Tab-separated table of C-alpha atoms in Angstrom:
chain	number	residue	atom	x	y	z
A	1	UNK	CA	111.642	-133.099	92.017
A	2	UNK	CA	113.701	-133.336	88.847
A	3	UNK	CA	117.439	-133.062	89.383
A	4	UNK	CA	118.049	-130.541	86.578
A	5	UNK	CA	116.166	-127.804	88.427
A	6	UNK	CA	118.695	-127.909	91.245
A	7	UNK	CA	121.444	-127.145	88.790
A	8	UNK	CA	119.463	-124.226	87.337
A	9	UNK	CA	118.761	-122.858	90.844
A	10	UNK	CA	122.443	-123.271	91.762
A	11	UNK	CA	123.567	-121.372	88.687
A	12	UNK	CA	121.088	-118.589	89.455
A	13	UNK	CA	122.383	-118.331	93.029
A	14	UNK	CA	125.994	-118.293	91.800
A	15	UNK	CA	125.170	-115.532	89.324
A	16	UNK	CA	123.442	-113.473	92.024
A	17	UNK	CA	126.419	-113.963	94.347
A	18	UNK	CA	128.929	-112.882	91.716
A	19	UNK	CA	126.824	-109.817	90.889
A	20	UNK	CA	126.756	-108.908	94.590
A	21	UNK	CA	130.540	-109.277	94.712
A	22	UNK	CA	130.801	-106.964	91.707
A	23	UNK	CA	128.567	-104.458	93.504
A	24	UNK	CA	130.720	-104.722	96.628
A	25	UNK	CA	133.819	-104.088	94.541
A	26	UNK	CA	132.186	-101.075	92.878
A	27	UNK	CA	131.212	-99.593	96.252
A	28	UNK	CA	134.788	-100.036	97.470
A	29	UNK	CA	136.235	-98.517	94.300
A	30	UNK	CA	133.969	-95.462	94.473
A	31	UNK	CA	134.731	-94.994	98.175
A	32	UNK	CA	138.470	-95.135	97.425
A	33	UNK	CA	138.062	-92.517	94.702
A	34	UNK	CA	136.150	-90.251	97.104
A	35	UNK	CA	138.905	-90.677	99.697
A	36	UNK	CA	141.534	-89.822	97.077
A	37	UNK	CA	139.568	-86.727	96.001
A	38	UNK	CA	139.257	-85.574	99.613
A	39	UNK	CA	142.991	-86.087	100.169
A	40	UNK	CA	143.893	-84.196	96.974
A	41	UNK	CA	141.579	-81.325	97.902
A	42	UNK	CA	143.178	-81.256	101.342
A	43	UNK	CA	146.666	-81.047	99.887
A	44	UNK	CA	145.597	-78.100	97.724
A	45	UNK	CA	143.966	-76.328	100.674
A	46	UNK	CA	147.031	-76.831	102.859
A	47	UNK	CA	149.326	-75.481	100.118
A	48	UNK	CA	147.179	-72.350	99.856
A	49	UNK	CA	147.232	-71.876	103.624
A	50	UNK	CA	151.003	-72.350	103.845
A	51	UNK	CA	151.522	-69.911	100.986
A	52	UNK	CA	149.325	-67.346	102.730
A	53	UNK	CA	151.210	-67.861	106.002
A	54	UNK	CA	154.582	-67.083	104.417
A	55	UNK	CA	153.858	-63.401	103.928
A	56	UNK	CA	152.204	-62.789	107.325
A	57	UNK	CA	154.104	-60.515	109.732
A	58	UNK	CA	151.414	-60.101	112.388
A	59	UNK	CA	151.611	-62.780	115.100
A	60	UNK	CA	147.831	-62.791	115.672
A	61	UNK	CA	147.157	-63.414	111.996
A	62	UNK	CA	149.830	-66.123	111.929
A	63	UNK	CA	148.152	-67.804	114.921
A	64	UNK	CA	144.840	-67.583	113.097
A	65	UNK	CA	146.345	-69.291	110.034
A	66	UNK	CA	147.805	-72.049	112.225
A	67	UNK	CA	144.385	-72.627	113.786
A	68	UNK	CA	142.697	-72.692	110.358
A	69	UNK	CA	145.334	-75.146	109.090
A	70	UNK	CA	144.797	-77.442	112.084
A	71	UNK	CA	141.028	-77.349	111.589
A	72	UNK	CA	141.434	-78.034	107.877
A	73	UNK	CA	143.608	-81.080	108.581
A	74	UNK	CA	141.068	-82.386	111.098
A	75	UNK	CA	138.168	-81.829	108.696
A	76	UNK	CA	139.932	-83.621	105.857
A	77	UNK	CA	140.842	-86.549	108.116
A	78	UNK	CA	137.255	-86.775	109.419
A	79	UNK	CA	135.772	-86.653	105.911
A	80	UNK	CA	138.065	-89.474	104.791
A	81	UNK	CA	137.199	-91.570	107.847
A	82	UNK	CA	133.480	-91.014	107.298
A	83	UNK	CA	133.691	-92.161	103.670
A	84	UNK	CA	135.670	-95.226	104.750
A	85	UNK	CA	133.180	-96.128	107.499
A	86	UNK	CA	130.190	-95.721	105.182
A	87	UNK	CA	131.842	-98.071	102.710
A	88	UNK	CA	132.533	-100.687	105.384
A	89	UNK	CA	128.942	-100.580	106.633
A	90	UNK	CA	127.739	-101.473	103.136
A	91	UNK	CA	130.519	-103.765	101.975
A	92	UNK	CA	130.714	-106.350	104.757
A	93	UNK	CA	127.045	-107.461	104.753
A	94	UNK	CA	126.976	-107.539	100.945
A	95	UNK	CA	130.168	-109.614	100.858
A	96	UNK	CA	128.892	-112.100	103.444
A	97	UNK	CA	125.543	-112.492	101.661
A	98	UNK	CA	127.337	-112.977	98.322
A	99	UNK	CA	129.500	-115.734	99.829
A	100	UNK	CA	126.395	-117.450	101.234
A	101	UNK	CA	124.717	-117.304	97.810
A	102	UNK	CA	127.773	-118.703	96.063
A	103	UNK	CA	128.169	-121.536	98.587
A	104	UNK	CA	124.441	-122.345	98.331
A	105	UNK	CA	124.654	-122.289	94.555
A	106	UNK	CA	127.576	-124.690	94.666
A	107	UNK	CA	125.639	-127.100	96.880
A	108	UNK	CA	122.565	-126.939	94.640
A	109	UNK	CA	124.708	-127.601	91.585
A	110	UNK	CA	126.240	-130.588	93.356
A	111	UNK	CA	122.750	-131.945	94.067
A	112	UNK	CA	121.790	-131.275	90.461
A	113	UNK	CA	124.833	-133.130	89.137
A	114	UNK	CA	124.901	-136.079	91.535
A	115	UNK	CA	124.832	-139.301	89.487
A	116	UNK	CA	121.483	-141.063	89.752
A	117	UNK	CA	119.858	-138.259	91.756
A	118	UNK	CA	119.393	-138.249	95.518
A	119	UNK	CA	116.411	-140.528	96.144
A	120	UNK	CA	116.629	-140.001	99.929
A	121	UNK	CA	115.753	-136.327	99.370
A	122	UNK	CA	113.157	-137.029	96.686
A	123	UNK	CA	115.403	-135.830	93.854
A	124	UNK	CA	115.111	-137.928	90.702
A	125	UNK	CA	117.586	-138.009	87.854
A	126	UNK	CA	114.926	-138.238	85.151
């Protein structure tokens, strides 16, 4: 096999690996934005609940507001954790596969650039 094809294959694998890394970064960025949106929405909801609690005189209604506030905090925390876990399930395998592609591309480029080819593997320079 001609040595130049190994270099072309290595470059293609490197490109695919870098594109996968870019995808992994994009998934992480979007997940972080979703987490930030959930946190901001939670802060707004908690402010509304605390404002509503200030004017309550009835103890039963105040207890109700405390329960709603606790549930709201739990829901917001759970939503953030779910977004984070979904991102990790996608990101780790993509990252590992991208690193394998980049390492394989590097090795193929080395074979493609080795002076005089690698006759033991049937790779000719010309």
